[in-house]
């Protein structure tokens, strides 16, 4: 923690120094949210419920440096003890909020191309391709809760970043991007047998409509031995000052790795609307796990409205009431398991 504070102090001093060799900036945000959870579970006809209310808080610091001639450095510093960087108040306020480097990357921008390397931000809250790839079959997340593809797990539980190398260029009137990602370095007995993946997309415009076809391939395997691939597209349609985006992705895995067999396929559809301070989307995901004779059906709804209480050149203060609802069902040879979660949230956020 002392090292982190020293690092932050250095950024502050550099950002305020007129003699700094690089143009260093420090931006950030702080938020508090009140959340109410209403969880209803039905396991083969046996019903249980759990209701909970709790406060959480989060601080994010975003140092960056312009190195000149197109070279730059950016980072995100936050706590990673809890999903999304949101810490929960514990007994008598005894929790410790430990800042750490969550993202960092440096790179270069030119007129027709760009590259960057490091712990890269993914923007996965707007793009569910990796949510589907990693959680087509619901699994157990870092915090011990069962996660679904519609839970935005990559953004929330994987902190919206992966280590990798990204290259992009203008091609044929559009923008092409490719990322080689390193999921893990678990293999110790041979070269190039760690967890590697490849993601690519192409962004093009047809009139006012933006098309983003994309694909992901596992080059080796994930940490649990899976070797999935995914593909699909996003379509962004402007409607006056608003916009509607549609996404559809398919994933599958049919392989055997060290005696573990995987045989499943699934898809996710998303319809999203944004209009000024209003944001809403709905996801539907279905996965057929033929290996274990199960299928999963998940629906998710997110609705929020952002109220700007204060806005200036120095920063903003806003309130954001939010509603989330997830309805999940697992069908297997023994029957059906329902796991439904309704959440109300109120965010108070300052940016600076």
Tab-separated table of C-alpha atoms in Angstrom, residues 37-253:
chain	number	residue	atom	x	y	z
A	37	UNK	CA	-30.398	-8.062	-3.774
A	38	UNK	CA	-33.463	-10.288	-4.087
A	39	UNK	CA	-32.370	-13.831	-4.940
A	40	UNK	CA	-34.904	-16.601	-5.607
A	41	UNK	CA	-33.746	-20.200	-6.193
A	42	UNK	CA	-35.893	-23.205	-7.078
A	43	UNK	CA	-33.951	-26.494	-7.028
A	44	UNK	CA	-36.126	-29.341	-8.307
A	45	UNK	CA	-39.146	-27.800	-6.605
A	46	UNK	CA	-37.397	-26.793	-3.358
A	47	UNK	CA	-37.567	-22.988	-3.059
A	48	UNK	CA	-35.128	-20.782	-1.153
A	49	UNK	CA	-34.692	-17.008	-1.049
A	50	UNK	CA	-32.136	-14.500	0.140
A	51	UNK	CA	-32.520	-10.718	0.451
A	52	UNK	CA	-29.630	-8.404	1.253
A	53	UNK	CA	-28.858	-4.684	1.346
A	54	UNK	CA	-25.355	-3.269	1.465
A	55	UNK	CA	-23.199	-0.233	0.727
A	56	UNK	CA	-20.131	-0.440	-1.494
A	57	UNK	CA	-17.517	2.048	-2.636
A	58	UNK	CA	-14.866	2.282	-5.319
A	59	UNK	CA	-11.948	4.587	-6.172
A	60	UNK	CA	-10.306	4.508	-9.590
A	61	UNK	CA	-7.215	6.503	-10.538
A	62	UNK	CA	-6.178	6.871	-14.169
A	63	UNK	CA	-2.630	8.119	-14.742
A	64	UNK	CA	-1.484	8.677	-18.328
A	65	UNK	CA	1.517	10.110	-20.091
A	66	UNK	CA	1.979	11.572	-23.567
A	67	UNK	CA	5.544	10.677	-24.543
A	68	UNK	CA	5.500	12.580	-27.814
A	69	UNK	CA	5.585	11.449	-31.461
A	70	UNK	CA	2.497	9.287	-30.911
A	71	UNK	CA	3.871	7.254	-27.990
A	72	UNK	CA	1.863	7.081	-24.764
A	73	UNK	CA	1.306	5.251	-21.466
A	74	UNK	CA	-1.979	4.645	-19.620
A	75	UNK	CA	-2.972	2.800	-16.454
A	76	UNK	CA	-5.899	2.110	-14.142
A	77	UNK	CA	-5.320	1.810	-10.396
A	78	UNK	CA	-8.069	0.304	-8.239
A	79	UNK	CA	-8.830	-2.319	-5.606
A	80	UNK	CA	-9.295	-5.868	-6.940
A	81	UNK	CA	-10.368	-7.638	-3.768
A	82	UNK	CA	-14.005	-7.558	-4.899
A	83	UNK	CA	-15.737	-7.786	-8.252
A	84	UNK	CA	-15.579	-4.584	-10.272
A	85	UNK	CA	-13.317	-2.972	-7.683
A	86	UNK	CA	-16.300	-2.382	-5.377
A	87	UNK	CA	-15.420	-2.963	-1.729
A	88	UNK	CA	-18.089	-3.761	0.866
A	89	UNK	CA	-18.212	-2.200	4.318
A	90	UNK	CA	-17.286	-4.869	6.875
A	91	UNK	CA	-17.638	-5.131	10.650
A	92	UNK	CA	-16.883	-1.786	12.301
A	93	UNK	CA	-15.344	-0.502	9.061
A	94	UNK	CA	-12.325	-2.800	9.422
A	95	UNK	CA	-11.974	-3.535	5.702
A	96	UNK	CA	-8.796	-2.452	3.952
A	97	UNK	CA	-8.939	-0.801	0.556
A	98	UNK	CA	-5.724	-1.732	-1.251
A	99	UNK	CA	-4.973	0.041	-4.516
A	100	UNK	CA	-3.174	-1.947	-7.189
A	101	UNK	CA	-2.303	-1.617	-10.866
A	102	UNK	CA	-5.301	-3.177	-12.572
A	103	UNK	CA	-4.500	-2.092	-16.138
A	104	UNK	CA	-1.367	-0.714	-17.720
A	105	UNK	CA	-0.314	-0.442	-21.314
A	106	UNK	CA	1.870	1.609	-23.594
A	107	UNK	CA	1.789	1.990	-27.334
A	108	UNK	CA	1.932	4.196	-30.391
A	109	UNK	CA	-0.667	5.918	-32.581
A	110	UNK	CA	0.001	6.986	-36.141
A	111	UNK	CA	-2.241	8.221	-38.931
A	112	UNK	CA	-3.048	4.775	-40.344
A	113	UNK	CA	-2.157	2.296	-37.599
A	114	UNK	CA	-1.685	1.773	-33.882
A	115	UNK	CA	-0.268	-0.771	-31.460
A	116	UNK	CA	-0.279	-1.298	-27.710
A	117	UNK	CA	0.906	-3.929	-25.241
A	118	UNK	CA	0.254	-4.670	-21.560
A	119	UNK	CA	-2.816	-5.338	-19.451
A	120	UNK	CA	-5.266	-4.080	-22.045
A	121	UNK	CA	-8.798	-2.778	-21.367
A	122	UNK	CA	-11.386	-4.798	-23.285
A	123	UNK	CA	-14.563	-2.695	-23.273
A	124	UNK	CA	-16.414	-5.926	-22.526
A	125	UNK	CA	-19.397	-4.202	-20.894
A	126	UNK	CA	-20.412	-3.241	-24.444
A	127	UNK	CA	-19.292	-6.459	-26.115
A	128	UNK	CA	-20.313	-9.896	-24.743
A	129	UNK	CA	-18.167	-12.118	-27.026
A	130	UNK	CA	-15.698	-13.067	-24.260
A	131	UNK	CA	-18.499	-13.351	-21.663
A	132	UNK	CA	-20.013	-16.050	-23.863
A	133	UNK	CA	-16.642	-17.650	-24.635
A	134	UNK	CA	-15.561	-18.021	-21.009
A	135	UNK	CA	-18.984	-18.604	-19.397
A	136	UNK	CA	-21.085	-20.417	-21.994
A	137	UNK	CA	-21.410	-23.027	-19.250
A	138	UNK	CA	-22.016	-21.197	-15.942
A	139	UNK	CA	-18.981	-21.468	-13.703
A	140	UNK	CA	-17.593	-20.325	-10.404
A	141	UNK	CA	-16.070	-16.848	-10.390
A	142	UNK	CA	-13.224	-15.360	-8.352
A	143	UNK	CA	-15.589	-14.338	-5.544
A	144	UNK	CA	-17.156	-17.799	-5.255
A	145	UNK	CA	-20.454	-16.858	-6.896
A	146	UNK	CA	-21.867	-18.765	-9.852
A	147	UNK	CA	-21.473	-16.611	-12.948
A	148	UNK	CA	-23.425	-16.665	-16.196
A	149	UNK	CA	-22.587	-15.294	-19.644
A	150	UNK	CA	-25.233	-12.594	-19.127
A	151	UNK	CA	-23.673	-11.462	-15.808
A	152	UNK	CA	-21.052	-9.307	-17.646
A	153	UNK	CA	-18.413	-11.467	-15.892
A	154	UNK	CA	-15.401	-10.316	-17.933
A	155	UNK	CA	-16.081	-6.667	-17.092
A	156	UNK	CA	-17.072	-7.271	-13.476
A	157	UNK	CA	-15.129	-10.297	-12.254
A	158	UNK	CA	-12.148	-10.209	-14.612
A	159	UNK	CA	-11.783	-6.422	-14.232
A	160	UNK	CA	-12.243	-5.850	-17.971
A	161	UNK	CA	-8.666	-6.584	-18.966
A	162	UNK	CA	-6.333	-9.225	-20.346
A	163	UNK	CA	-2.602	-9.213	-20.943
A	164	UNK	CA	-1.858	-9.038	-24.635
A	165	UNK	CA	-0.647	-7.263	-27.737
A	166	UNK	CA	-3.004	-5.267	-29.978
A	167	UNK	CA	-2.385	-4.073	-33.522
A	168	UNK	CA	-4.833	-2.067	-35.596
A	169	UNK	CA	-4.797	-0.460	-39.010
A	170	UNK	CA	-7.062	1.266	-41.510
A	171	UNK	CA	-7.900	-1.257	-44.207
A	172	UNK	CA	-10.264	-0.883	-47.177
A	173	UNK	CA	-12.190	2.039	-45.732
A	174	UNK	CA	-12.601	0.358	-42.330
A	175	UNK	CA	-10.615	-0.315	-39.176
A	176	UNK	CA	-9.085	-3.744	-38.517
A	177	UNK	CA	-7.923	-4.822	-35.046
A	178	UNK	CA	-6.220	-7.979	-33.804
A	179	UNK	CA	-5.226	-8.960	-30.264
A	180	UNK	CA	-3.094	-11.877	-29.094
A	181	UNK	CA	-3.936	-12.516	-25.432
A	182	UNK	CA	-2.095	-14.471	-22.754
A	183	UNK	CA	-4.613	-16.054	-20.369
A	184	UNK	CA	-2.056	-17.796	-18.141
A	185	UNK	CA	1.503	-19.095	-17.857
A	186	UNK	CA	0.531	-22.390	-16.234
A	187	UNK	CA	2.506	-24.754	-18.490
A	188	UNK	CA	5.999	-25.458	-17.158
A	189	UNK	CA	7.161	-28.470	-19.205
A	190	UNK	CA	7.110	-27.164	-22.778
A	191	UNK	CA	7.179	-23.940	-24.776
A	192	UNK	CA	4.089	-22.241	-26.203
A	193	UNK	CA	1.678	-24.451	-24.260
A	194	UNK	CA	0.366	-21.763	-21.917
A	195	UNK	CA	-3.068	-20.214	-22.382
A	196	UNK	CA	-3.134	-18.157	-25.589
A	197	UNK	CA	-6.016	-16.737	-27.597
A	198	UNK	CA	-6.568	-14.553	-30.657
A	199	UNK	CA	-9.329	-11.976	-31.149
A	200	UNK	CA	-9.993	-9.912	-34.254
A	201	UNK	CA	-12.635	-7.491	-35.529
A	202	UNK	CA	-13.284	-5.210	-38.479
A	203	UNK	CA	-15.237	-1.976	-38.062
A	204	UNK	CA	-16.920	-0.620	-41.185
A	205	UNK	CA	-19.739	1.783	-42.015
A	206	UNK	CA	-22.618	1.298	-44.420
A	207	UNK	CA	-24.248	4.716	-44.583
A	208	UNK	CA	-24.979	5.675	-40.967
A	209	UNK	CA	-24.906	2.056	-39.770
A	210	UNK	CA	-21.727	0.632	-38.209
A	211	UNK	CA	-20.930	-3.077	-38.618
A	212	UNK	CA	-18.345	-4.844	-36.450
A	213	UNK	CA	-17.886	-8.535	-37.391
A	214	UNK	CA	-15.514	-10.278	-34.993
A	215	UNK	CA	-14.095	-13.650	-34.015
A	216	UNK	CA	-12.162	-15.265	-31.176
A	217	UNK	CA	-10.031	-18.441	-31.348
A	218	UNK	CA	-8.245	-20.256	-28.519
A	219	UNK	CA	-4.760	-20.909	-29.855
A	220	UNK	CA	-3.767	-23.402	-27.140
A	221	UNK	CA	-6.255	-23.912	-24.299
A	222	UNK	CA	-7.822	-22.105	-21.346
A	223	UNK	CA	-6.796	-22.821	-17.777
A	224	UNK	CA	-9.542	-25.440	-17.382
A	225	UNK	CA	-8.520	-27.233	-20.589
A	226	UNK	CA	-11.220	-25.875	-22.884
A	227	UNK	CA	-10.470	-24.776	-26.444
A	228	UNK	CA	-13.512	-22.715	-27.514
A	229	UNK	CA	-13.991	-20.499	-30.538
A	230	UNK	CA	-16.567	-17.731	-30.993
A	231	UNK	CA	-17.752	-15.447	-33.761
A	232	UNK	CA	-20.535	-12.981	-34.517
A	233	UNK	CA	-21.181	-9.322	-35.143
A	234	UNK	CA	-22.384	-6.039	-33.691
A	235	UNK	CA	-24.602	-3.578	-35.551
A	236	UNK	CA	-24.889	0.040	-34.324
A	237	UNK	CA	-27.819	2.036	-35.695
A	238	UNK	CA	-28.212	5.784	-35.012
A	239	UNK	CA	-31.761	6.974	-34.383
A	240	UNK	CA	-31.703	10.775	-34.236
A	241	UNK	CA	-29.606	11.664	-31.200
A	242	UNK	CA	-30.033	8.136	-29.848
A	243	UNK	CA	-28.617	4.805	-30.970
A	244	UNK	CA	-29.570	1.156	-30.974
A	245	UNK	CA	-27.005	-1.641	-31.037
A	246	UNK	CA	-27.637	-5.310	-31.790
A	247	UNK	CA	-25.169	-8.101	-31.021
A	248	UNK	CA	-25.161	-11.804	-31.772
A	249	UNK	CA	-22.403	-14.312	-30.999
A	250	UNK	CA	-22.007	-18.088	-31.241
A	251	UNK	CA	-19.492	-20.273	-29.388
A	252	UNK	CA	-18.596	-23.970	-29.384
A	253	UNK	CA	-16.015	-26.392	-28.050
